[in-house]
Tab-separated table of C-alpha atoms in Angstrom:
chain	number	residue	atom	x	y	z
S	231	UNK	CA	-100.484	30.818	-103.743
S	232	UNK	CA	-99.521	34.407	-103.079
S	233	UNK	CA	-100.511	36.007	-99.827
S	234	UNK	CA	-103.072	38.670	-100.803
S	235	UNK	CA	-103.701	40.275	-97.445
S	236	UNK	CA	-105.793	37.369	-96.177
S	237	UNK	CA	-105.229	35.770	-92.750
S	238	UNK	CA	-102.539	33.126	-92.614
S	239	UNK	CA	-105.025	30.406	-91.646
S	240	UNK	CA	-106.896	31.010	-94.922
S	241	UNK	CA	-103.713	30.463	-96.890
S	242	UNK	CA	-102.957	27.330	-94.868
S	243	UNK	CA	-106.429	25.882	-95.503
S	244	UNK	CA	-106.315	26.527	-99.240
S	245	UNK	CA	-102.893	24.919	-99.413
S	246	UNK	CA	-104.101	21.912	-97.420
S	247	UNK	CA	-107.067	21.548	-99.767
S	248	UNK	CA	-104.897	21.808	-102.870
S	249	UNK	CA	-107.087	24.512	-104.413
S	250	UNK	CA	-106.745	24.876	-108.173
S	251	UNK	CA	-107.917	27.823	-110.268
S	252	UNK	CA	-111.511	27.456	-111.430
S	253	UNK	CA	-112.521	24.907	-108.797
S	254	UNK	CA	-115.895	25.198	-107.088
S	255	UNK	CA	-115.357	25.569	-103.350
S	256	UNK	CA	-118.036	25.101	-100.700
S	257	UNK	CA	-117.229	27.033	-97.516
S	258	UNK	CA	-119.347	25.866	-94.563
S	259	UNK	CA	-119.222	27.503	-91.135
S	260	UNK	CA	-121.427	27.533	-88.073
S	261	UNK	CA	-122.879	30.833	-86.895
S	262	UNK	CA	-120.079	31.833	-84.463
S	263	UNK	CA	-117.658	31.737	-87.425
S	264	UNK	CA	-119.732	33.735	-89.931
S	265	UNK	CA	-117.099	36.485	-90.212
S	266	UNK	CA	-114.308	33.952	-90.675
S	267	UNK	CA	-116.406	32.183	-93.318
S	268	UNK	CA	-116.643	35.413	-95.318
S	269	UNK	CA	-112.882	35.882	-95.005
S	270	UNK	CA	-112.239	32.376	-96.273
S	271	UNK	CA	-114.648	32.781	-99.203
S	272	UNK	CA	-112.839	35.991	-100.186
S	273	UNK	CA	-109.490	34.190	-100.050
S	274	UNK	CA	-110.879	31.422	-102.278
S	275	UNK	CA	-112.046	33.985	-104.844
S	276	UNK	CA	-108.723	35.817	-104.870
S	277	UNK	CA	-106.926	32.492	-105.353
S	278	UNK	CA	-108.947	31.760	-108.488
S	279	UNK	CA	-111.643	29.518	-107.017
S	280	UNK	CA	-115.423	29.870	-107.194
S	281	UNK	CA	-116.646	30.110	-103.568
S	282	UNK	CA	-120.075	29.324	-102.172
S	283	UNK	CA	-120.615	30.217	-98.511
S	284	UNK	CA	-123.216	28.305	-96.467
S	285	UNK	CA	-124.135	28.320	-92.771
S	286	UNK	CA	-124.334	25.126	-90.727
S	287	UNK	CA	-127.551	26.233	-89.058
S	288	UNK	CA	-131.038	24.956	-88.351
S	289	UNK	CA	-133.040	23.191	-85.669
S	290	UNK	CA	-130.587	21.441	-83.348
S	291	UNK	CA	-129.563	18.729	-83.245
S	292	UNK	CA	-129.617	18.409	-87.012
S	293	UNK	CA	-130.269	14.907	-88.308
S	294	UNK	CA	-129.453	16.050	-91.848
S	295	UNK	CA	-127.104	18.656	-93.272
S	296	UNK	CA	-128.870	21.917	-94.262
S	297	UNK	CA	-130.350	21.821	-97.789
S	298	UNK	CA	-128.120	24.630	-99.082
S	299	UNK	CA	-125.047	22.848	-97.739
S	300	UNK	CA	-125.986	19.596	-99.460
S	301	UNK	CA	-126.776	21.387	-102.705
S	302	UNK	CA	-123.368	23.023	-102.678
S	303	UNK	CA	-121.652	19.752	-101.685
S	304	UNK	CA	-122.977	17.915	-104.719
S	305	UNK	CA	-121.208	20.364	-107.036
S	306	UNK	CA	-118.095	21.135	-104.982
S	307	UNK	CA	-114.600	20.186	-106.040
S	308	UNK	CA	-113.432	21.196	-102.570
S	309	UNK	CA	-115.315	21.618	-99.286
S	310	UNK	CA	-113.867	23.637	-96.393
S	311	UNK	CA	-115.889	23.044	-93.214
S	312	UNK	CA	-115.158	25.091	-90.058
S	313	UNK	CA	-117.122	24.762	-86.846
S	314	UNK	CA	-116.584	26.368	-83.462
S	315	UNK	CA	-119.139	24.247	-81.646
S	316	UNK	CA	-119.553	20.802	-83.256
S	317	UNK	CA	-122.148	18.579	-81.593
S	318	UNK	CA	-121.582	14.880	-80.984
S	319	UNK	CA	-125.186	14.125	-81.976
S	320	UNK	CA	-124.726	15.763	-85.401
S	321	UNK	CA	-121.989	13.414	-86.578
S	322	UNK	CA	-124.451	11.760	-88.937
S	323	UNK	CA	-125.256	15.082	-90.584
S	324	UNK	CA	-121.531	15.875	-90.906
S	325	UNK	CA	-120.920	12.484	-92.517
S	326	UNK	CA	-123.798	13.211	-94.919
S	327	UNK	CA	-121.998	16.354	-96.075
S	328	UNK	CA	-118.699	14.483	-96.360
S	329	UNK	CA	-120.299	11.722	-98.432
S	330	UNK	CA	-122.014	14.235	-100.722
S	331	UNK	CA	-118.618	15.773	-101.466
S	332	UNK	CA	-116.453	12.670	-101.758
S	333	UNK	CA	-118.845	10.404	-103.669
S	334	UNK	CA	-118.160	12.447	-106.817
S	335	UNK	CA	-114.401	12.623	-106.062
S	336	UNK	CA	-114.566	15.997	-104.315
S	337	UNK	CA	-112.217	16.769	-101.412
S	338	UNK	CA	-112.952	18.034	-97.913
S	339	UNK	CA	-110.910	19.717	-95.190
S	340	UNK	CA	-112.545	19.871	-91.751
S	341	UNK	CA	-111.630	22.072	-88.773
S	342	UNK	CA	-113.568	21.606	-85.560
S	343	UNK	CA	-113.559	23.345	-82.184
S	344	UNK	CA	-111.870	26.439	-83.598
S	345	UNK	CA	-112.477	30.110	-82.877
S	346	UNK	CA	-111.104	33.385	-84.194
S	347	UNK	CA	-108.307	33.483	-81.624
S	348	UNK	CA	-107.019	30.010	-82.518
S	349	UNK	CA	-107.382	30.626	-86.256
S	350	UNK	CA	-105.495	33.914	-86.168
S	351	UNK	CA	-102.914	32.572	-83.723
S	352	UNK	CA	-101.442	29.084	-83.897
S	353	UNK	CA	-103.358	27.994	-87.008
S	354	UNK	CA	-101.948	30.901	-89.008
S	355	UNK	CA	-98.385	29.661	-88.468
S	356	UNK	CA	-96.606	27.294	-90.878
S	357	UNK	CA	-96.823	23.591	-90.003
S	358	UNK	CA	-94.147	20.963	-90.685
S	359	UNK	CA	-94.146	18.748	-93.770
S	360	UNK	CA	-94.983	15.284	-92.412
S	361	UNK	CA	-95.489	13.479	-95.717
S	362	UNK	CA	-92.338	11.342	-95.464
S	363	UNK	CA	-92.795	10.090	-91.885
S	364	UNK	CA	-96.450	9.347	-92.664
S	365	UNK	CA	-95.555	7.351	-95.792
S	366	UNK	CA	-92.759	5.538	-93.952
S	367	UNK	CA	-95.040	4.479	-91.093
S	368	UNK	CA	-97.800	3.369	-93.461
S	369	UNK	CA	-95.238	1.299	-95.411
S	370	UNK	CA	-94.206	-0.413	-92.162
S	371	UNK	CA	-97.830	-1.242	-91.281
S	372	UNK	CA	-99.332	-1.887	-94.710
S	373	UNK	CA	-100.683	-5.387	-95.212
S	374	UNK	CA	-100.686	-6.443	-91.563
S	375	UNK	CA	-103.671	-8.395	-90.275
S	376	UNK	CA	-103.458	-7.602	-86.566
S	377	UNK	CA	-102.324	-4.447	-84.800
S	378	UNK	CA	-101.501	-4.372	-81.121
S	379	UNK	CA	-101.287	-0.914	-79.559
S	380	UNK	CA	-100.191	-0.088	-76.033
S	381	UNK	CA	-100.093	3.230	-74.193
S	382	UNK	CA	-98.261	4.775	-71.260
S	383	UNK	CA	-101.369	4.892	-69.043
S	384	UNK	CA	-102.299	1.239	-69.591
S	385	UNK	CA	-103.863	0.906	-73.058
S	386	UNK	CA	-103.444	-2.604	-74.481
S	387	UNK	CA	-105.666	-3.278	-77.482
S	388	UNK	CA	-105.539	-5.901	-80.211
S	389	UNK	CA	-107.227	-4.814	-83.442
S	390	UNK	CA	-108.162	-6.706	-86.619
S	391	UNK	CA	-107.337	-4.508	-89.625
S	392	UNK	CA	-106.630	-6.972	-92.448
S	393	UNK	CA	-107.696	-5.567	-95.826
S	394	UNK	CA	-108.434	-2.106	-94.447
S	395	UNK	CA	-106.416	0.776	-95.980
S	396	UNK	CA	-104.100	2.952	-93.915
S	397	UNK	CA	-104.805	6.606	-94.692
S	398	UNK	CA	-103.184	9.927	-93.790
S	399	UNK	CA	-103.925	13.646	-93.761
S	400	UNK	CA	-100.216	14.493	-93.922
S	401	UNK	CA	-99.879	14.182	-97.700
S	402	UNK	CA	-101.522	15.966	-100.620
S	403	UNK	CA	-105.295	15.641	-100.571
S	404	UNK	CA	-106.411	13.315	-103.363
S	405	UNK	CA	-109.826	13.209	-105.102
S	406	UNK	CA	-112.451	11.550	-102.933
S	407	UNK	CA	-110.439	12.070	-99.747
S	408	UNK	CA	-110.932	14.074	-96.563
S	409	UNK	CA	-108.501	15.564	-94.058
S	410	UNK	CA	-108.438	17.644	-90.934
S	411	UNK	CA	-106.364	20.768	-90.499
S	412	UNK	CA	-103.833	20.827	-89.057
S	413	UNK	CA	-102.845	17.392	-90.324
S	414	UNK	CA	-100.369	14.956	-88.903
S	415	UNK	CA	-101.774	11.462	-88.436
S	416	UNK	CA	-102.144	8.099	-90.094
S	417	UNK	CA	-105.323	6.126	-89.404
S	418	UNK	CA	-107.216	2.958	-90.206
S	419	UNK	CA	-110.737	1.609	-89.621
S	420	UNK	CA	-110.594	-1.742	-87.778
S	421	UNK	CA	-113.189	-4.398	-88.503
S	422	UNK	CA	-116.339	-3.954	-86.444
S	423	UNK	CA	-115.704	-7.184	-84.520
S	424	UNK	CA	-111.981	-6.542	-84.286
S	425	UNK	CA	-111.122	-4.896	-80.973
S	426	UNK	CA	-110.250	-6.689	-77.745
S	427	UNK	CA	-108.568	-5.333	-74.638
S	428	UNK	CA	-108.476	-2.038	-72.787
S	429	UNK	CA	-108.157	1.601	-73.834
S	430	UNK	CA	-106.979	4.046	-71.166
S	431	UNK	CA	-107.516	7.647	-72.266
S	432	UNK	CA	-105.262	10.054	-70.377
S	433	UNK	CA	-105.464	13.115	-72.660
S	434	UNK	CA	-108.758	14.031	-74.336
S	435	UNK	CA	-112.327	12.803	-74.831
S	436	UNK	CA	-114.352	15.357	-76.818
S	437	UNK	CA	-117.973	16.214	-75.981
S	438	UNK	CA	-117.280	15.528	-72.301
S	439	UNK	CA	-115.307	17.755	-69.899
S	440	UNK	CA	-113.583	20.899	-71.171
S	441	UNK	CA	-109.903	20.408	-71.836
S	442	UNK	CA	-107.922	17.417	-70.582
S	443	UNK	CA	-109.787	14.531	-68.936
S	444	UNK	CA	-110.385	14.970	-65.214
S	445	UNK	CA	-109.362	11.359	-64.608
S	446	UNK	CA	-108.145	8.627	-67.014
S	447	UNK	CA	-111.067	7.045	-68.858
S	448	UNK	CA	-110.914	3.238	-69.105
S	449	UNK	CA	-112.831	1.735	-72.025
S	450	UNK	CA	-112.986	-2.065	-72.288
S	451	UNK	CA	-113.580	-3.802	-75.635
S	452	UNK	CA	-114.656	-7.322	-76.484
S	453	UNK	CA	-115.378	-8.498	-80.023
S	454	UNK	CA	-115.225	-4.931	-81.298
S	455	UNK	CA	-117.765	-3.516	-78.846
S	456	UNK	CA	-117.439	-1.444	-75.719
S	457	UNK	CA	-118.316	-3.480	-72.623
S	458	UNK	CA	-117.497	-0.917	-69.922
S	459	UNK	CA	-116.524	2.755	-69.515
S	460	UNK	CA	-114.981	3.665	-66.162
S	461	UNK	CA	-113.330	6.707	-64.591
S	462	UNK	CA	-114.420	10.163	-63.455
S	463	UNK	CA	-116.748	12.804	-64.902
S	464	UNK	CA	-115.414	12.439	-68.478
S	465	UNK	CA	-116.110	8.697	-68.336
S	466	UNK	CA	-119.623	9.303	-67.049
S	467	UNK	CA	-120.366	11.768	-69.852
S	468	UNK	CA	-118.913	9.438	-72.507
S	469	UNK	CA	-121.007	6.551	-71.192
S	470	UNK	CA	-124.166	8.688	-71.381
S	471	UNK	CA	-123.262	9.839	-74.898
S	472	UNK	CA	-122.839	6.260	-76.123
S	473	UNK	CA	-126.035	5.067	-74.448
S	474	UNK	CA	-128.082	7.903	-75.951
S	475	UNK	CA	-126.609	7.562	-79.465
S	476	UNK	CA	-128.159	4.172	-80.167
S	477	UNK	CA	-127.072	1.492	-82.603
S	478	UNK	CA	-123.413	1.368	-83.624
S	479	UNK	CA	-122.210	3.937	-81.090
S	480	UNK	CA	-120.336	1.346	-79.009
S	481	UNK	CA	-118.408	-0.150	-81.934
S	482	UNK	CA	-114.709	0.375	-82.705
S	483	UNK	CA	-114.331	2.929	-85.509
S	484	UNK	CA	-110.718	4.045	-85.930
S	485	UNK	CA	-107.191	3.930	-84.623
S	486	UNK	CA	-104.857	6.821	-85.450
S	487	UNK	CA	-101.240	7.686	-84.723
S	488	UNK	CA	-100.137	11.308	-84.259
S	489	UNK	CA	-96.905	12.480	-85.922
S	490	UNK	CA	-96.878	16.267	-85.517
S	491	UNK	CA	-94.295	17.204	-82.876
S	492	UNK	CA	-95.019	20.905	-83.404
S	493	UNK	CA	-98.264	20.331	-81.464
S	494	UNK	CA	-98.464	19.702	-77.724
S	495	UNK	CA	-101.628	18.204	-76.184
S	496	UNK	CA	-103.787	20.729	-74.343
S	497	UNK	CA	-107.284	19.247	-74.238
S	498	UNK	CA	-108.277	20.154	-77.815
S	499	UNK	CA	-109.063	16.944	-79.679
S	500	UNK	CA	-108.491	18.279	-83.212
S	501	UNK	CA	-104.961	19.256	-82.213
S	502	UNK	CA	-104.207	16.565	-79.641
S	503	UNK	CA	-104.928	13.673	-82.025
S	504	UNK	CA	-102.250	14.997	-84.418
S	505	UNK	CA	-99.587	15.538	-81.757
S	506	UNK	CA	-96.456	13.416	-81.893
S	507	UNK	CA	-96.339	10.953	-79.017
S	508	UNK	CA	-100.119	10.410	-79.008
S	509	UNK	CA	-102.568	7.980	-80.542
S	510	UNK	CA	-106.340	7.848	-80.579
S	511	UNK	CA	-109.052	5.241	-80.771
S	512	UNK	CA	-112.513	6.229	-81.945
S	513	UNK	CA	-115.893	4.614	-81.486
S	514	UNK	CA	-118.954	5.079	-83.685
S	515	UNK	CA	-119.193	5.791	-87.389
S	516	UNK	CA	-116.385	4.962	-89.831
S	517	UNK	CA	-118.061	4.746	-93.235
S	518	UNK	CA	-117.114	6.608	-96.422
S	519	UNK	CA	-113.536	7.891	-96.655
S	520	UNK	CA	-112.624	6.252	-93.331
S	521	UNK	CA	-112.800	2.883	-95.077
S	522	UNK	CA	-115.105	1.092	-92.619
S	523	UNK	CA	-118.697	-0.128	-92.560
S	524	UNK	CA	-120.089	0.798	-89.124
S	525	UNK	CA	-122.904	3.333	-89.110
S	526	UNK	CA	-123.668	5.494	-86.094
S	527	UNK	CA	-124.865	8.956	-85.176
S	528	UNK	CA	-121.541	9.684	-83.407
S	529	UNK	CA	-117.779	9.471	-83.970
S	530	UNK	CA	-115.740	10.091	-80.812
S	531	UNK	CA	-111.925	10.163	-80.832
S	532	UNK	CA	-110.248	9.270	-77.519
S	533	UNK	CA	-106.635	10.466	-77.292
S	534	UNK	CA	-103.932	8.813	-75.171
S	535	UNK	CA	-100.176	9.158	-74.702
S	536	UNK	CA	-97.086	7.071	-75.352
S	537	UNK	CA	-98.264	4.638	-78.047
S	538	UNK	CA	-96.252	1.537	-78.938
S	539	UNK	CA	-97.111	-0.624	-81.946
S	540	UNK	CA	-96.843	-4.267	-82.996
S	541	UNK	CA	-97.902	-5.382	-86.463
S	542	UNK	CA	-98.557	-9.134	-86.661
S	543	UNK	CA	-96.316	-9.502	-83.596
S	544	UNK	CA	-93.508	-7.362	-85.035
S	545	UNK	CA	-92.526	-4.139	-83.213
S	546	UNK	CA	-92.936	-1.031	-85.365
S	547	UNK	CA	-91.216	2.255	-84.495
S	548	UNK	CA	-93.213	5.486	-84.720
S	549	UNK	CA	-91.281	8.361	-86.359
């Protein structure tokens, strides 16, 4: 796509989404990003797409995506969803939008916790091509029944993943798939009874403290469920979030491995979880394109450093 005077982040998003001429594109933004939403819709139009701009707005927290958003999602070939202030208790509504897009083989790119400064700064720069390392790591893990993951701060988890597909946002976006931008991870949805051990989060827990965790957060799992959350203020806020979210919130949802060494962790989950030398474990919802079957009103990624992997007892190197 030619650069037509639009911000670099617009070009990057359209490239990540694989926009083709004539495609119907739903652009969704929350109110702080209304100007950026208009810029992105203009870039879509100039690139040959048919944009529809909708606001993620209504009575908060939203238990359902706004009607205009859902209407646009049902017809969209591509959805581009940007939010400056995503809420943990609106994960169900976000998944509703995602499902409305992907169930008819549409594609979605999501960017959360972004503002104009980040978009026009780091996210307007080129990002590395990570397709090969992502495919290589998936090939090394594909077909394994049990994954053991350790971390520098003390994480030691055993996860049942047999039959669940490894996915990535580092390759071209296929019909019915979703990705974040920037990309740079592979991920899988463990079975809902398939997590035992301890997760020690020494980088980021979203929806808790601003930035990096104030103190490592220790999350203990047994039979796929969280049995204890310990640590400082971030741990306290995560524990309250899980308790208030109800059924399914304490269940293992995802494990992901970051591959993007152009990113350095700084307390921003959408960037930190892609950074090389990190991994993340999520609790809550993992239905739809994630490949799991646990339903919840939340999905919380917890990012930690220095991951090491074993697949069915065999060490696996991370690129």
